[in-house]
Structures are given as C-alpha cells and as structure tokens.
C-alpha cells in the first residue's frame, strides 16, 4: 500500500485506540465509584453522641444509691434521685433517636417512675417513721408484758391468767415482726397484714380481759388497784402503737406505688448501663 493510502488508515486506527482507552477509563471510574458507594455502609454515631452515651451510663449508675436510700426513709435522697434523673434525661437528649433506639424508651420510663417515687415522698417518710416508732414501742411493750407475767407468777394467779399474760409476751414479739414484713420486694404481704391485725386485736382482748375479767376466756378481773393501773398503762401504750399500725396500713397503696416505681427504675437503669456500656467499650470512649 502506498504512503497516501496508509496515512488515512493510520489516522483512523489511532482514533479508535484513543476512543477505546477513554471508554475503558470511564468504565473503571464508574466501577470504582460504585464500589465506594456500596462499601460506605450505614452512618454511625458521632463523637458527641458517644460522649453523651457514656455520660448517660454514669448517670444511670449513680441512681441506685439514692433510690435505695429514699425507700429507707432518707429525705434528701428523693431530691438527689430527681436531680440525677434530670441529668440523665439531659445527657440522653444529645443522642439521635436512631442511634440506640432503646435508650430513649428507657430514659423516659426512668423519668416517669422517678417522678412517681418522688410524689410519694411524704407517704414513704411517714410510714418509715411509723414503723420505727412501732419497733421502739414494741420493745417497751415487751418489757411491760414480761413484768406483768412475772407479777402474775408471783401472785400465783389462776392458770387462765398466766396463759393470757404469756400470750401477751409472745404477741409483743410477733407484732413488730409482722409490721416490718408488710411490704417486701414482691409487694404487700397479705399474711403479714392479716397477722398484724389479728395479733393486735388479740393483745387488746387479753389485756382488757386481765384487767376487767372475761367470762369467755375464763379470766377473773384484777384484784388490786395498783395491778389495775399497771394493766391500764400497758393498754394505753399499746393503743398508741395500734394507731401507728392503722396509719401504716392506710398508707400501703402509696407505699406500694413507690416501691414498684423504685424497682422499675433500678431494672431500667441496669439495662441502660448495659446498652451504653457496649457502645462505650466498642468505641473506646
């Protein structure tokens, strides 16, 4: 082929090579771009959200102490629990809703139940104080009942009177125990409520029978004025304790609400600790 015919062919061949090279480069670029897009994955939390999660964890852990102390009758712990819950809510608000979906629900439940607990502050403090007074009064009643039994023994009283005085000693020991068992971690103990009222009624029946006599119990009345005055003072003291018991029983509904709220906050705080712990540990925050 002569040079004049060879030149157009060479020009055309060169153009085809350049075109193919450009096309190949463009495809490679598009492929790489697609690969980059597919490997990007879902968005992760920001550094600020990581810090907020760990701060939320610290606040959750700090709730246990004041919650337990509040139900034990420490007035300042109610305010402490409220303040720490507010700090918990504030730190959790910096976490986007989609980052840790369970955090928001846990925090809001902790807030609601802490408010319920704080709303029962007066009931809890009064009831704890009443139970302490019942225990103190019961110790004095036990001593008085034992003195009465000893006096009956010395006077060689009839068997019925000795039995009644002995039962009163036993009741002064069982009544404070039942009062302390009214409310457990599982809620109100029906058996403790029943025993408390039954034993209190029995104590008053026996004491009045020893003083005034009771035909059904075969109890003759007391013989001397001094013995009568002693039993009257014992009855008066027990009636004060009985009034406290009745007030405790009337407060059970509020006390149960406070105890259930406390228990739920403790569960949710532990779960919040677990959720945020895994996040903080994995990010080294």
Coordinates of C-alpha atoms in Angstrom, one line a residue, residues 143-278:
X143 CA -40.7 -5.3 128.8
X144 CA -44.1 -4.3 130.4
X145 CA -45.7 -7.5 129.3
X146 CA -42.9 -9.6 130.8
X147 CA -43.2 -7.6 134.1
X148 CA -47.0 -8.4 134.1
X149 CA -46.4 -12.1 133.5
X150 CA -43.8 -12.1 136.4
X151 CA -46.3 -10.4 138.7
X152 CA -49.0 -12.9 137.8
X153 CA -46.5 -15.7 138.6
X154 CA -45.5 -14.2 141.9
X155 CA -49.2 -13.7 142.8
X156 CA -49.8 -17.4 141.9
X157 CA -52.7 -16.3 139.7
X158 CA -55.1 -18.9 138.1
X159 CA -53.8 -20.8 135.0
X160 CA -56.0 -18.8 132.7
X161 CA -54.4 -15.5 133.8
X162 CA -50.9 -17.0 133.4
X163 CA -51.7 -18.2 130.0
X164 CA -53.1 -14.9 128.9
X165 CA -50.1 -13.0 130.2
X166 CA -47.8 -15.4 128.5
X167 CA -49.6 -14.9 125.2
X168 CA -49.3 -11.2 125.5
X169 CA -45.5 -11.5 125.8
X170 CA -45.5 -13.6 122.6
X171 CA -47.7 -11.1 120.8
X172 CA -45.4 -8.1 121.6
X173 CA -42.6 -10.0 119.9
X174 CA -44.6 -11.0 116.8
X175 CA -46.4 -7.7 116.1
X176 CA -43.3 -5.6 115.2
X177 CA -42.1 -8.5 113.0
X178 CA -45.3 -8.5 111.1
X179 CA -45.2 -4.8 110.7
X180 CA -41.7 -5.0 109.3
X181 CA -42.8 -7.6 106.7
X182 CA -45.9 -5.7 105.4
X183 CA -44.1 -4.6 102.3
X184 CA -41.4 -6.7 100.5
X185 CA -39.7 -6.5 97.2
X186 CA -42.7 -8.5 95.8
X187 CA -45.3 -6.0 97.1
X188 CA -47.7 -6.2 100.1
X189 CA -47.6 -9.4 102.1
X190 CA -51.2 -10.4 102.8
X191 CA -50.2 -12.8 105.5
X192 CA -48.3 -10.1 107.3
X193 CA -51.3 -7.7 107.1
X194 CA -53.6 -10.4 108.5
X195 CA -51.3 -11.4 111.3
X196 CA -50.7 -7.8 112.3
X197 CA -54.4 -7.0 112.7
X198 CA -55.2 -10.4 114.3
X199 CA -52.4 -10.1 116.8
X200 CA -53.2 -6.5 117.7
X201 CA -56.8 -7.4 118.3
X202 CA -55.8 -10.4 120.4
X203 CA -53.5 -8.3 122.5
X204 CA -56.2 -5.8 123.4
X205 CA -58.7 -8.6 124.2
X206 CA -56.3 -10.3 126.5
X207 CA -55.1 -7.1 128.2
X208 CA -58.7 -5.9 128.8
X209 CA -59.7 -9.4 130.0
X210 CA -56.9 -9.4 132.5
X211 CA -58.0 -6.0 133.8
X212 CA -61.7 -6.3 133.7
X213 CA -62.3 -10.0 133.5
X214 CA -63.6 -12.0 130.6
X215 CA -66.0 -14.9 131.0
X216 CA -65.4 -16.3 127.6
X217 CA -61.7 -16.6 128.4
X218 CA -62.3 -17.6 132.0
X219 CA -60.4 -14.6 133.2
X220 CA -61.3 -13.2 136.6
X221 CA -60.8 -9.4 137.0
X222 CA -57.6 -8.0 138.5
X223 CA -57.8 -7.7 142.4
X224 CA -55.7 -4.7 143.3
X225 CA -55.9 -1.1 142.2
X226 CA -52.1 -1.0 141.5
X227 CA -52.3 -4.0 139.3
X228 CA -55.3 -2.5 137.5
X229 CA -53.4 0.8 136.9
X230 CA -50.4 -1.2 135.6
X231 CA -52.5 -3.0 133.0
X232 CA -54.3 0.2 132.1
X233 CA -51.0 1.9 131.4
X234 CA -50.0 -1.1 129.3
X235 CA -53.2 -0.9 127.3
X236 CA -52.8 2.9 126.7
X237 CA -49.3 2.4 125.4
X238 CA -50.4 -0.4 123.1
X239 CA -53.2 1.7 121.7
X240 CA -50.7 4.3 120.7
X241 CA -48.8 1.7 118.8
X242 CA -52.0 0.3 117.4
X243 CA -52.8 3.8 116.0
X244 CA -49.5 3.8 114.2
X245 CA -50.2 0.4 112.7
X246 CA -53.5 1.5 111.4
X247 CA -51.9 4.6 109.8
X248 CA -49.3 2.3 108.1
X249 CA -52.0 0.1 106.7
X250 CA -53.8 3.1 105.4
X251 CA -50.7 4.2 103.6
X252 CA -50.0 0.9 101.8
X253 CA -51.3 1.9 98.4
X254 CA -48.9 4.9 98.2
X255 CA -46.1 2.8 99.6
X256 CA -46.7 0.0 97.0
X257 CA -46.7 2.6 94.2
X258 CA -43.3 4.0 95.5
X259 CA -41.8 0.5 95.8
X260 CA -42.9 -0.6 92.3
X261 CA -41.6 2.7 90.8
X262 CA -38.3 2.2 92.6
X263 CA -37.9 -1.4 91.4
X264 CA -38.7 -0.5 87.8
X265 CA -36.1 2.4 87.8
X266 CA -33.5 0.0 89.1
X267 CA -34.2 -2.5 86.4
X268 CA -34.2 0.1 83.6
X269 CA -31.1 1.8 85.0
X270 CA -29.2 -1.5 84.8
X271 CA -30.4 -2.1 81.3
X272 CA -29.4 1.4 80.3
X273 CA -26.0 0.7 81.8
X274 CA -25.7 -2.5 79.7
X275 CA -26.7 -0.8 76.5
X276 CA -24.4 2.2 76.8
X277 CA -21.6 0.0 78.2
X278 CA -21.3 -2.0 74.9

